[in-house]
Short mmCIF file of C-alpha atoms and ligand atoms in Angstrom, two decimals:
data_model
loop_
_atom_site.label_atom_id
_atom_site.label_comp_id
_atom_site.label_asym_id
_atom_site.label_seq_id
_atom_site.Cartn_x
_atom_site.Cartn_y
_atom_site.Cartn_z
CA VAL A 1 108.42 79.35 94.78
CA VAL A 2 104.63 78.82 96.12
CA GLU A 3 102.56 76.42 94.75
CA MET A 4 99.23 74.74 95.48
CA SER A 5 97.53 71.77 93.67
CA LYS A 6 93.88 71.08 94.49
CA VAL A 7 94.15 72.22 98.16
CA SER A 8 91.42 71.71 100.15
CA LYS A 9 90.96 72.88 103.98
CA THR A 10 88.15 72.00 105.86
CA PHE A 11 87.38 72.44 109.74
CA GLY A 12 84.69 70.70 111.93
CA ASP A 13 83.23 67.95 111.05
CA GLY A 14 79.89 65.66 111.12
CA THR A 15 76.73 68.27 111.39
CA SER A 16 78.79 71.65 111.12
CA ILE A 17 81.81 71.03 108.26
CA ILE A 18 83.12 74.29 107.07
CA ARG A 19 84.93 74.23 103.46
CA ALA A 20 87.59 77.49 104.47
CA LEU A 21 89.18 76.23 100.89
CA ASP A 22 88.03 74.55 98.16
CA GLY A 23 90.03 72.54 95.55
CA VAL A 24 92.30 75.51 94.93
CA ASP A 25 95.24 75.00 92.36
CA LEU A 26 97.43 77.73 92.29
CA LYS A 27 101.29 78.96 91.29
CA ILE A 28 103.35 81.57 92.38
CA GLU A 29 106.89 82.26 90.93
CA LYS A 30 109.96 83.68 92.51
CA GLY A 31 109.72 87.90 92.69
CA GLU A 32 106.03 87.74 92.11
CA PHE A 33 104.13 90.90 93.78
CA VAL A 34 100.38 88.95 94.32
CA ALA A 35 97.40 90.25 96.05
CA ILE A 36 94.55 88.13 97.33
CA VAL A 37 91.19 89.83 97.84
CA GLY A 38 87.78 88.23 98.48
CA PRO A 39 85.13 88.74 101.16
CA SER A 40 85.33 88.12 104.65
CA GLY A 41 85.39 84.40 105.73
CA SER A 42 86.38 83.60 101.95
CA GLY A 43 89.35 81.30 102.74
CA LYS A 44 92.21 84.31 103.00
CA SER A 45 94.19 83.74 105.69
CA THR A 46 93.43 80.04 105.75
CA MET A 47 95.17 80.06 102.09
CA MET A 48 98.27 81.99 103.66
CA ASN A 49 98.13 80.22 106.64
CA LEU A 50 99.01 76.52 104.65
CA ILE A 51 101.99 78.90 102.35
CA GLY A 52 103.63 79.63 105.68
CA CYS A 53 103.58 76.36 106.88
CA LEU A 54 101.24 77.10 109.83
CA ASP A 55 99.17 74.62 108.85
CA ARG A 56 98.50 71.55 106.36
CA PRO A 57 96.01 71.39 104.01
CA SER A 58 93.49 68.83 103.98
CA ASN A 59 93.37 67.94 100.52
CA GLY A 60 96.30 68.22 97.81
CA VAL A 61 99.69 69.43 98.06
CA VAL A 62 101.41 72.42 99.27
CA LYS A 63 105.01 73.07 97.97
CA ILE A 64 107.34 76.30 99.04
CA ALA A 65 110.74 76.51 96.83
CA GLY A 66 109.81 73.12 95.27
CA GLU A 67 109.25 71.41 98.53
CA ASP A 68 106.57 69.21 99.18
CA LEU A 69 105.33 70.45 102.74
CA SER A 70 103.90 67.14 103.72
CA MET A 71 107.38 65.40 102.80
CA LEU A 72 108.94 67.77 105.73
CA ASN A 73 109.35 66.69 109.25
CA ASP A 74 108.69 69.75 112.40
CA LYS A 75 112.12 71.06 112.24
CA LYS A 76 112.47 71.50 108.18
CA LEU A 77 109.15 72.64 108.52
CA THR A 78 110.61 75.65 111.26
CA GLU A 79 113.38 75.84 109.18
CA LEU A 80 111.67 76.89 105.92
CA ARG A 81 109.62 79.21 108.01
CA ASN A 82 112.14 81.06 110.27
CA TYR A 83 114.98 81.19 106.99
CA ALA A 84 112.62 82.04 104.34
CA ILE A 85 109.64 83.73 105.38
CA GLY A 86 108.45 86.60 106.75
CA PHE A 87 104.93 86.82 107.90
CA ILE A 88 102.13 90.16 108.74
CA PHE A 89 99.35 88.06 111.05
CA GLN A 90 96.05 89.89 110.62
CA SER A 91 96.11 89.97 114.80
CA PHE A 92 99.81 90.99 114.58
CA PHE A 93 100.39 88.31 117.54
CA LEU A 94 102.96 90.27 119.21
CA LEU A 95 104.40 88.95 122.47
CA PRO A 96 102.87 90.85 125.22
CA LYS A 97 104.89 91.80 127.95
CA THR A 98 108.29 92.48 125.63
CA THR A 99 108.96 95.55 124.40
CA ALA A 100 108.95 96.96 120.02
CA LEU A 101 112.62 96.37 119.95
CA GLU A 102 112.99 93.20 122.04
CA ASN A 103 109.79 91.87 119.69
CA VAL A 104 111.15 92.49 116.44
CA ALA A 105 114.70 91.52 117.30
CA THR A 106 113.31 87.82 118.46
CA PRO A 107 113.60 86.31 114.68
CA LEU A 108 116.91 86.87 114.55
CA LEU A 109 117.98 85.84 118.13
CA TYR A 110 116.19 82.35 116.64
CA ARG A 111 118.67 82.56 114.23
CA GLY A 112 121.47 82.82 116.35
CA VAL A 113 122.40 86.35 115.26
CA HIS A 114 124.33 87.70 118.72
CA SER A 115 121.98 90.00 120.60
CA LYS A 116 123.83 93.22 119.83
CA GLU A 117 123.81 92.85 116.02
CA ALA A 118 120.33 91.83 116.65
CA LYS A 119 119.29 94.93 118.40
CA LYS A 120 120.75 97.27 116.13
CA LYS A 121 119.04 95.57 113.19
CA ALA A 122 115.92 95.53 114.78
CA LEU A 123 116.18 99.23 115.66
CA SER A 124 117.25 100.31 112.20
CA MET A 125 113.79 98.23 110.95
CA LEU A 126 111.92 100.05 112.93
CA LYS A 127 113.23 103.59 111.78
CA LYS A 128 112.01 102.58 108.56
CA LEU A 129 108.46 102.11 109.61
CA GLY A 130 108.76 105.33 111.87
CA MET A 131 108.12 103.35 115.27
CA SER A 132 112.39 103.84 116.43
CA ASP A 133 111.08 106.49 118.98
CA ARG A 134 108.80 104.19 120.74
CA ALA A 135 111.14 101.12 120.77
CA THR A 136 111.50 100.57 124.47
CA HIS A 137 107.27 100.26 124.88
CA GLY A 138 104.95 96.92 124.87
CA PRO A 139 102.49 96.55 122.73
CA THR A 140 99.85 97.17 125.60
CA GLU A 141 101.59 100.96 125.49
CA LEU A 142 100.95 101.51 121.76
CA SER A 143 97.76 102.73 119.44
CA GLY A 144 96.45 100.05 116.81
CA GLY A 145 98.59 101.05 113.71
CA GLN A 146 101.49 101.21 115.81
CA GLN A 147 101.30 97.89 116.75
CA GLN A 148 100.66 96.72 113.16
CA ARG A 149 103.98 98.65 112.48
CA VAL A 150 106.00 96.56 114.91
CA ALA A 151 104.71 93.27 113.81
CA ILE A 152 105.94 94.55 109.94
CA ALA A 153 109.16 95.52 111.11
CA ARG A 154 109.45 91.49 112.91
CA ALA A 155 108.57 90.06 109.23
CA LEU A 156 110.75 92.10 107.66
CA VAL A 157 113.92 92.28 110.01
CA THR A 158 115.24 88.89 108.76
CA GLU A 159 115.55 89.97 105.16
CA PRO A 160 112.48 86.70 104.35
CA SER A 161 112.62 85.84 100.26
CA LEU A 162 108.59 85.44 100.80
CA ILE A 163 106.39 87.89 102.80
CA LEU A 164 103.34 86.93 103.31
CA ALA A 165 101.31 90.08 104.47
CA ASP A 166 97.74 89.74 106.11
CA GLU A 167 96.03 92.79 105.74
CA PRO A 168 99.31 94.68 106.38
CA THR A 169 97.83 98.29 106.27
CA GLY A 170 94.20 97.58 108.19
CA ALA A 171 94.94 99.62 111.06
CA LEU A 172 96.91 102.57 109.00
CA ASP A 173 96.01 105.76 108.09
CA SER A 174 96.19 106.10 103.88
CA ALA A 175 99.57 108.36 104.37
CA THR A 176 101.49 105.26 106.77
CA GLY A 177 99.69 103.00 104.54
CA LYS A 178 101.87 104.17 101.39
CA GLN A 179 104.63 104.62 103.31
CA VAL A 180 104.65 100.45 103.87
CA MET A 181 103.39 100.13 100.60
CA ASP A 182 106.52 101.88 98.95
CA LEU A 183 108.53 100.05 101.32
CA LEU A 184 107.23 96.21 100.40
CA THR A 185 107.60 97.65 96.35
CA GLU A 186 111.03 98.28 96.88
CA LEU A 187 111.58 95.05 98.83
CA ASN A 188 109.83 93.76 95.61
CA GLN A 189 112.35 95.22 93.22
CA GLU A 190 114.85 93.91 95.21
CA GLY A 191 113.56 90.71 93.84
CA ILE A 192 111.67 89.31 96.74
CA THR A 193 108.50 87.41 96.41
CA ILE A 194 104.99 89.30 98.29
CA VAL A 195 102.08 88.13 99.24
CA LEU A 196 99.62 90.35 100.38
CA ILE A 197 96.05 90.51 101.42
CA THR A 198 93.88 93.07 101.36
CA HIS A 199 90.48 94.38 101.58
CA ASP A 200 91.52 98.23 100.18
CA LEU A 201 91.14 98.45 96.22
CA ASP A 202 94.03 101.09 96.41
CA VAL A 203 96.30 98.79 97.88
CA ALA A 204 95.59 95.94 95.90
CA LYS A 205 96.69 97.83 93.07
CA ARG A 206 100.07 98.19 94.01
CA ALA A 207 100.73 94.34 93.24
CA LYS A 208 101.65 92.91 89.74
CA ARG A 209 98.71 90.39 90.16
CA ARG A 210 95.18 90.02 91.76
CA ILE A 211 93.71 86.49 92.92
CA SER A 212 90.24 86.89 94.45
CA LEU A 213 88.77 84.29 96.27
CA LYS A 214 85.17 83.49 96.88
CA ASP A 215 83.46 80.51 99.15
CA GLY A 216 86.98 79.03 99.86
CA LYS A 217 87.38 78.98 95.75
CA ILE A 218 89.82 81.28 93.26
CA ILE A 219 87.20 83.24 91.00
CA SER A 220 89.61 85.15 89.12
CA ASP A 221 93.32 85.54 88.73
CA THR A 222 94.52 88.52 86.70
CA LYS A 223 97.63 90.15 86.11
CA GLY A 224 98.14 93.81 85.72
CA ALA A 225 96.70 96.19 87.44
CA ALA A 226 93.12 96.22 86.75
CA VAL B 1 75.84 114.16 124.59
CA VAL B 2 79.20 114.18 124.83
CA GLU B 3 81.49 117.23 125.99
CA MET B 4 85.29 117.73 126.59
CA SER B 5 86.73 120.89 128.09
CA LYS B 6 90.61 121.28 127.83
CA VAL B 7 91.10 117.28 128.20
CA SER B 8 94.16 116.04 128.17
CA LYS B 9 95.97 112.79 128.43
CA THR B 10 99.62 112.01 129.36
CA PHE B 11 101.09 108.31 129.94
CA GLY B 12 104.79 107.64 130.97
CA ASP B 13 106.71 110.03 133.25
CA GLY B 14 109.65 111.99 133.37
CA THR B 15 112.07 111.37 130.46
CA SER B 16 109.20 109.66 128.45
CA ILE B 17 105.86 111.50 128.25
CA ILE B 18 103.43 110.96 125.76
CA ARG B 19 100.64 113.31 125.12
CA ALA B 20 98.14 111.04 123.70
CA LEU B 21 95.54 114.01 123.87
CA ASP B 22 96.38 117.51 124.32
CA GLY B 23 93.93 120.59 125.13
CA VAL B 24 90.88 119.01 123.27
CA ASP B 25 87.65 120.92 123.08
CA LEU B 26 84.78 119.06 122.05
CA LYS B 27 80.73 119.17 121.62
CA ILE B 28 78.55 116.38 120.49
CA GLU B 29 74.82 116.49 120.68
CA LYS B 30 72.83 114.22 120.69
CA GLY B 31 71.57 112.43 117.34
CA GLU B 32 74.68 113.13 115.70
CA PHE B 33 77.12 111.11 113.43
CA VAL B 34 80.63 111.93 113.77
CA ALA B 35 83.81 110.43 111.94
CA ILE B 36 86.99 111.26 113.72
CA VAL B 37 90.20 110.54 111.40
CA GLY B 38 93.82 111.24 111.47
CA PRO B 39 97.33 109.64 111.45
CA SER B 40 98.00 106.26 113.35
CA GLY B 41 99.18 107.57 116.89
CA SER B 42 97.23 110.84 117.26
CA GLY B 43 95.24 110.13 119.94
CA LYS B 44 91.90 108.77 118.73
CA SER B 45 91.63 105.16 120.05
CA THR B 46 92.72 107.24 123.39
CA MET B 47 89.96 109.85 122.85
CA MET B 48 87.00 107.27 122.46
CA ASN B 49 88.52 105.58 125.63
CA LEU B 50 87.67 108.50 127.74
CA ILE B 51 84.01 109.14 125.84
CA GLY B 52 83.49 105.42 126.89
CA CYS B 53 83.99 105.49 130.44
CA LEU B 54 87.02 103.48 130.23
CA ASP B 55 89.64 105.60 131.11
CA ARG B 56 90.21 108.90 133.02
CA PRO B 57 91.66 112.38 131.37
CA SER B 58 95.11 113.88 133.13
CA ASN B 59 93.64 117.09 132.60
CA GLY B 60 90.49 118.49 131.81
CA VAL B 61 86.69 117.47 131.54
CA VAL B 62 84.88 114.61 130.47
CA LYS B 63 81.04 114.88 130.16
CA ILE B 64 78.34 112.30 128.74
CA ALA B 65 74.86 113.42 129.06
CA GLY B 66 75.79 116.09 131.40
CA GLU B 67 77.35 114.23 133.72
CA ASP B 68 81.13 114.99 134.90
CA LEU B 69 82.75 111.61 134.29
CA SER B 70 84.82 112.74 137.50
CA MET B 71 82.09 112.69 139.60
CA LEU B 72 80.67 109.72 139.00
CA ASN B 73 81.82 106.79 141.18
CA ASP B 74 82.74 103.48 139.79
CA LYS B 75 79.44 101.86 140.23
CA LYS B 76 77.86 104.59 138.13
CA LEU B 77 80.51 104.79 135.60
CA THR B 78 79.49 101.21 134.88
CA GLU B 79 76.01 101.67 134.82
CA LEU B 80 76.85 104.70 132.09
CA ARG B 81 78.76 102.06 130.27
CA ASN B 82 76.95 99.45 130.48
CA TYR B 83 73.14 101.13 129.76
CA ALA B 84 74.21 103.59 127.75
CA ILE B 85 76.94 103.16 125.69
CA GLY B 86 78.08 100.44 122.82
CA PHE B 87 81.53 100.25 122.23
CA ILE B 88 83.18 98.38 119.18
CA PHE B 89 86.93 98.10 120.02
CA GLN B 90 89.61 98.10 117.41
CA SER B 91 91.35 95.07 118.68
CA PHE B 92 87.44 93.30 119.30
CA PHE B 93 87.88 91.88 122.72
CA LEU B 94 85.59 89.00 122.19
CA LEU B 95 85.94 86.62 125.28
CA PRO B 96 88.07 83.76 123.94
CA LYS B 97 86.40 80.31 125.00
CA THR B 98 82.96 81.48 124.37
CA THR B 99 80.99 81.26 121.17
CA ALA B 100 79.91 84.27 119.17
CA LEU B 101 75.97 83.69 120.81
CA GLU B 102 77.17 84.34 124.21
CA ASN B 103 79.59 86.97 123.20
CA VAL B 104 76.70 88.67 122.26
CA ALA B 105 74.02 87.67 124.64
CA THR B 106 76.63 89.29 127.47
CA PRO B 107 76.30 92.86 128.01
CA LEU B 108 72.39 91.54 128.24
CA LEU B 109 73.14 89.14 131.16
CA TYR B 110 74.78 91.78 132.98
CA ARG B 111 72.06 94.07 132.31
CA GLY B 112 69.38 91.25 134.39
CA VAL B 113 67.99 89.81 131.14
CA HIS B 114 66.91 86.47 131.43
CA SER B 115 68.75 83.67 129.11
CA LYS B 116 66.30 82.92 126.98
CA GLU B 117 65.43 86.22 125.94
CA ALA B 118 69.15 87.42 125.75
CA LYS B 119 70.16 84.80 123.46
CA LYS B 120 67.40 84.90 120.87
CA LYS B 121 68.23 89.14 120.58
CA ALA B 122 71.97 88.01 120.52
CA LEU B 123 71.14 85.44 117.05
CA SER B 124 68.84 88.20 115.89
CA MET B 125 71.98 90.78 115.69
CA LEU B 126 73.85 88.65 114.95
CA LYS B 127 71.48 87.57 111.96
CA LYS B 128 71.68 91.25 110.95
CA LEU B 129 75.50 90.93 110.51
CA GLY B 130 75.84 88.06 108.26
CA MET B 131 76.79 85.93 111.12
CA SER B 132 73.33 83.53 112.53
CA ASP B 133 75.12 80.22 110.77
CA ARG B 134 78.50 80.77 112.92
CA ALA B 135 76.56 81.41 116.56
CA THR B 136 77.92 78.56 117.78
CA HIS B 137 81.68 78.96 117.08
CA GLY B 138 84.25 80.56 119.21
CA PRO B 139 86.95 83.65 118.11
CA THR B 140 89.40 81.03 117.01
CA GLU B 141 87.31 79.68 114.90
CA LEU B 142 86.05 82.81 112.89
CA SER B 143 87.83 84.52 110.58
CA GLY B 144 89.07 88.34 111.32
CA GLY B 145 86.14 89.77 109.40
CA GLN B 146 83.83 87.61 111.14
CA GLN B 147 85.26 88.47 114.61
CA GLN B 148 84.77 92.12 114.31
CA ARG B 149 81.13 91.35 113.19
CA VAL B 150 80.54 89.30 116.41
CA ALA B 151 82.26 92.66 118.04
CA ILE B 152 79.73 94.78 116.41
CA ALA B 153 76.56 92.30 117.77
CA ARG B 154 77.59 92.55 120.95
CA ALA B 155 78.24 96.40 120.89
CA LEU B 156 74.88 96.54 119.32
CA VAL B 157 72.34 94.47 121.34
CA THR B 158 71.62 96.26 123.99
CA GLU B 159 70.55 99.05 122.23
CA PRO B 160 72.66 101.73 123.08
CA SER B 161 71.64 105.52 122.62
CA LEU B 162 75.59 106.39 121.83
CA ILE B 163 77.92 103.82 119.88
CA LEU B 164 81.65 104.40 119.79
CA ALA B 165 82.85 102.79 116.99
CA ASP B 166 86.81 102.10 116.86
CA GLU B 167 87.52 101.25 113.10
CA PRO B 168 84.46 99.13 112.98
CA THR B 169 85.22 97.85 109.07
CA GLY B 170 88.78 97.86 109.74
CA ALA B 171 88.99 94.05 108.79
CA LEU B 172 85.84 93.69 106.16
CA ASP B 173 86.02 93.48 102.48
CA SER B 174 83.90 96.93 101.12
CA ALA B 175 80.80 95.10 100.42
CA THR B 176 80.54 93.35 104.24
CA GLY B 177 81.78 96.92 105.28
CA LYS B 178 78.82 99.10 103.48
CA GLN B 179 76.70 96.68 105.02
CA VAL B 180 77.93 97.71 108.88
CA MET B 181 77.56 101.01 107.51
CA ASP B 182 74.14 101.12 106.41
CA LEU B 183 72.77 99.37 109.70
CA LEU B 184 74.97 102.55 111.69
CA THR B 185 72.91 104.80 109.37
CA GLU B 186 69.55 102.83 109.89
CA LEU B 187 69.93 103.36 113.76
CA ASN B 188 71.24 106.96 113.47
CA GLN B 189 68.28 107.84 111.85
CA GLU B 190 66.13 106.36 114.63
CA GLY B 191 68.04 109.10 116.90
CA ILE B 192 71.29 107.28 117.87
CA THR B 193 74.41 108.88 118.80
CA ILE B 194 77.25 108.03 116.62
CA VAL B 195 81.27 108.64 117.04
CA LEU B 196 83.32 106.72 114.69
CA ILE B 197 86.93 106.23 114.46
CA THR B 198 87.86 105.42 110.70
CA HIS B 199 91.29 105.49 108.36
CA ASP B 200 88.62 104.59 105.60
CA LEU B 201 87.55 107.69 103.78
CA ASP B 202 84.27 106.27 102.01
CA VAL B 203 83.59 105.35 105.62
CA ALA B 204 84.02 109.13 106.92
CA LYS B 205 82.13 110.40 104.11
CA ARG B 206 78.84 108.58 105.93
CA ALA B 207 79.11 110.74 108.86
CA LYS B 208 77.76 114.23 108.62
CA ARG B 209 80.69 115.96 110.60
CA ARG B 210 84.34 115.23 110.73
CA ILE B 211 87.10 115.77 113.30
CA SER B 212 90.21 115.28 112.27
CA LEU B 213 93.22 114.84 114.86
CA LYS B 214 96.94 115.41 114.68
CA ASP B 215 99.45 114.88 117.88
CA GLY B 216 96.58 114.36 120.40
CA LYS B 217 95.20 117.71 119.42
CA ILE B 218 92.21 118.57 117.00
CA ILE B 219 93.22 120.13 113.99
CA SER B 220 89.62 120.42 112.05
CA ASP B 221 86.24 120.03 112.74
CA THR B 222 83.85 120.40 109.62
CA LYS B 223 80.25 119.63 109.26
CA GLY B 224 78.82 117.97 106.52
CA ALA B 225 80.72 115.22 104.62
CA ALA B 226 83.68 116.73 102.45
N1 LIG C 301 99.37 102.59 127.82
C1 LIG C 301 100.06 103.56 127.08
N2 LIG C 301 101.43 104.05 127.21
C2 LIG C 301 102.02 105.04 126.81
N3 LIG C 301 101.47 105.54 125.28
C3 LIG C 301 100.62 104.95 124.60
C4 LIG C 301 99.88 104.28 125.68
N4 LIG C 301 98.53 104.35 125.20
C5 LIG C 301 98.65 105.16 124.16
N5 LIG C 301 99.62 105.36 123.93
C6 LIG C 301 100.05 106.26 123.09
O1 LIG C 301 99.13 107.37 122.89
C7 LIG C 301 99.03 108.21 121.26
C8 LIG C 301 97.47 107.49 121.28
O2 LIG C 301 97.16 106.32 120.86
P1 LIG C 301 95.94 106.46 120.11
O3 LIG C 301 95.95 104.52 120.18
O4 LIG C 301 95.02 107.08 121.01
O5 LIG C 301 96.30 106.23 118.34
P2 LIG C 301 94.93 106.39 117.29
O6 LIG C 301 95.02 107.56 117.10
O7 LIG C 301 94.15 104.98 117.98
O8 LIG C 301 95.94 104.90 116.60
P3 LIG C 301 95.97 104.70 115.44
O9 LIG C 301 95.21 104.72 114.70
O10 LIG C 301 97.36 103.58 115.26
O11 LIG C 301 94.90 102.68 116.07
C9 LIG C 301 100.36 107.25 120.69
O12 LIG C 301 101.46 107.27 120.17
C10 LIG C 301 100.10 105.56 121.38
O13 LIG C 301 101.44 104.68 121.27
N1 LIG C 302 89.80 76.93 113.04
C1 LIG C 302 88.51 77.30 112.45
N2 LIG C 302 87.85 75.91 112.95
C2 LIG C 302 86.16 76.69 112.33
N3 LIG C 302 86.32 77.01 110.90
C3 LIG C 302 87.05 78.28 110.96
C4 LIG C 302 88.62 77.78 111.86
N4 LIG C 302 89.33 79.21 111.12
C5 LIG C 302 88.84 79.29 109.83
N5 LIG C 302 87.48 79.48 109.98
C6 LIG C 302 86.65 79.38 109.00
O1 LIG C 302 87.06 79.42 107.61
C7 LIG C 302 86.24 80.46 107.06
C8 LIG C 302 87.66 81.21 105.95
O2 LIG C 302 88.67 81.71 107.00
P1 LIG C 302 89.82 82.61 106.81
O3 LIG C 302 90.52 83.38 107.94
O4 LIG C 302 90.46 82.22 105.80
O5 LIG C 302 88.91 84.39 106.17
P2 LIG C 302 89.55 85.41 105.36
O6 LIG C 302 88.66 85.56 103.92
O7 LIG C 302 90.65 85.46 106.10
O8 LIG C 302 88.19 86.14 105.77
P3 LIG C 302 88.76 87.99 106.51
O9 LIG C 302 88.73 88.56 105.27
O10 LIG C 302 87.52 88.46 107.41
O11 LIG C 302 90.28 87.68 107.18
C9 LIG C 302 85.67 81.53 107.64
O12 LIG C 302 84.22 80.81 107.32
C10 LIG C 302 86.42 80.71 109.03
O13 LIG C 302 85.04 80.90 110.00
MG1 LIG C 303 91.31 87.16 107.21
MG1 LIG C 304 93.67 103.62 117.01
#
């Protein structure tokens, strides 16, 4: 469902070129549960932005569900992003003057779901993440870990077939982090493909495959928790 | 150097009162290295904001270096914040359209340090955090962990006597996180007081005292890594 061939991504130009990704080849099948690990700055979030159709590679081809992303126009890319993919961002990106409930309901409203049904589904997802009692609060009224859980709820509420999670437990204590991992594991068992970036080795162990990045390159790709 | 007596902090009013902190008594002596742990939403960042003079309690007294913060006017509070305290924020709060170097130099400029000297000290601190090669880049051009390291550099560049670190390794891989903890341990050995919030038990073990929060209350306070 995800395929990258000879993918590179560089930033900057002339004197200061940064090779965020450098010749990456990668295949992820439907239903896999993959952890991406590596040092700070090694290219993990950059890779995930390419998979999530939020950025385009400088070189190489990225395919999602067999479709070469460079062949899709913006309308089709947006459709893919909104209907097939749930993205949990490293820095959350919650709408600031908006309640937790509205933040989570937003992707459903974009799909044309009626407001009443969207809010019902949003509340149910917030409940799964222990956040239903704070549904009427905005991001500035929530702790770091509470904001993270709202971001997770928003990514999952549309029941995507591909979940991209960038450090989904970074701001959570171990008990709350385990609840999130239990939820992701449950979704994976239902057939949903999960690609997860983490610095936490206990989290990485719960995936079935581990890809290690270093300086924009894949240095190891092992199946079975190690 | 930090003293809290019967401190409470509530948000909201009428129907939805949130007791972020509820009757907290705490004494931290000069030179201590304290870890604050607890579930997401238990009041850790709220407590740190009160210690860091960024917020006032709803009840009780907060004293820094023997001074009751409620007795200080805004000018004296700002002076305390800028000269004695280094704050590493959970969400970094870097200036957006500003380079890493300028972000780190800013607290020195506020103290009246000349621009040339401020930049020299800023670059040296960025170097300690492995970020000197990215000094001319702004936050949007940096990875999550790189932004975190710039935020750490900024908090340390003024050589504060009290460091308040809210999840300082949250976005870092374990090797980079260890470098940051080595640096904090070194500063503590020089006599600097460190109060650190973390969800990472390996990080908490490096402190000499652990305070656990739950629902805004201190439920345990143990000396010696456990
Ligand atoms: N401005 C605010 N308005 C309403 N509630 C708030 C506000 N700021 C914090 N809170 C609430 O106070 C409680 C404690 O928040 P705090 O940020 O201190 O938690 P924390 O322990 O740092 O959590 P985390 O580990 O998730 O960062 C939480 O329930 C939070 O939602
Ligand atoms: N817009 C940009 N301009 C310049 N460099 C960039 C930009 N975005 C990312 N980079 C650089 O690309 C490299 C990879 O960044 P990326 O965010 O993918 O790292 P990461 O592995 O997610 O790191 P972390 O674990 O710290 O989040 C880093 O050196 C980063 O500074
Ligand atoms: Mg990242
Ligand atoms: Mg917090």
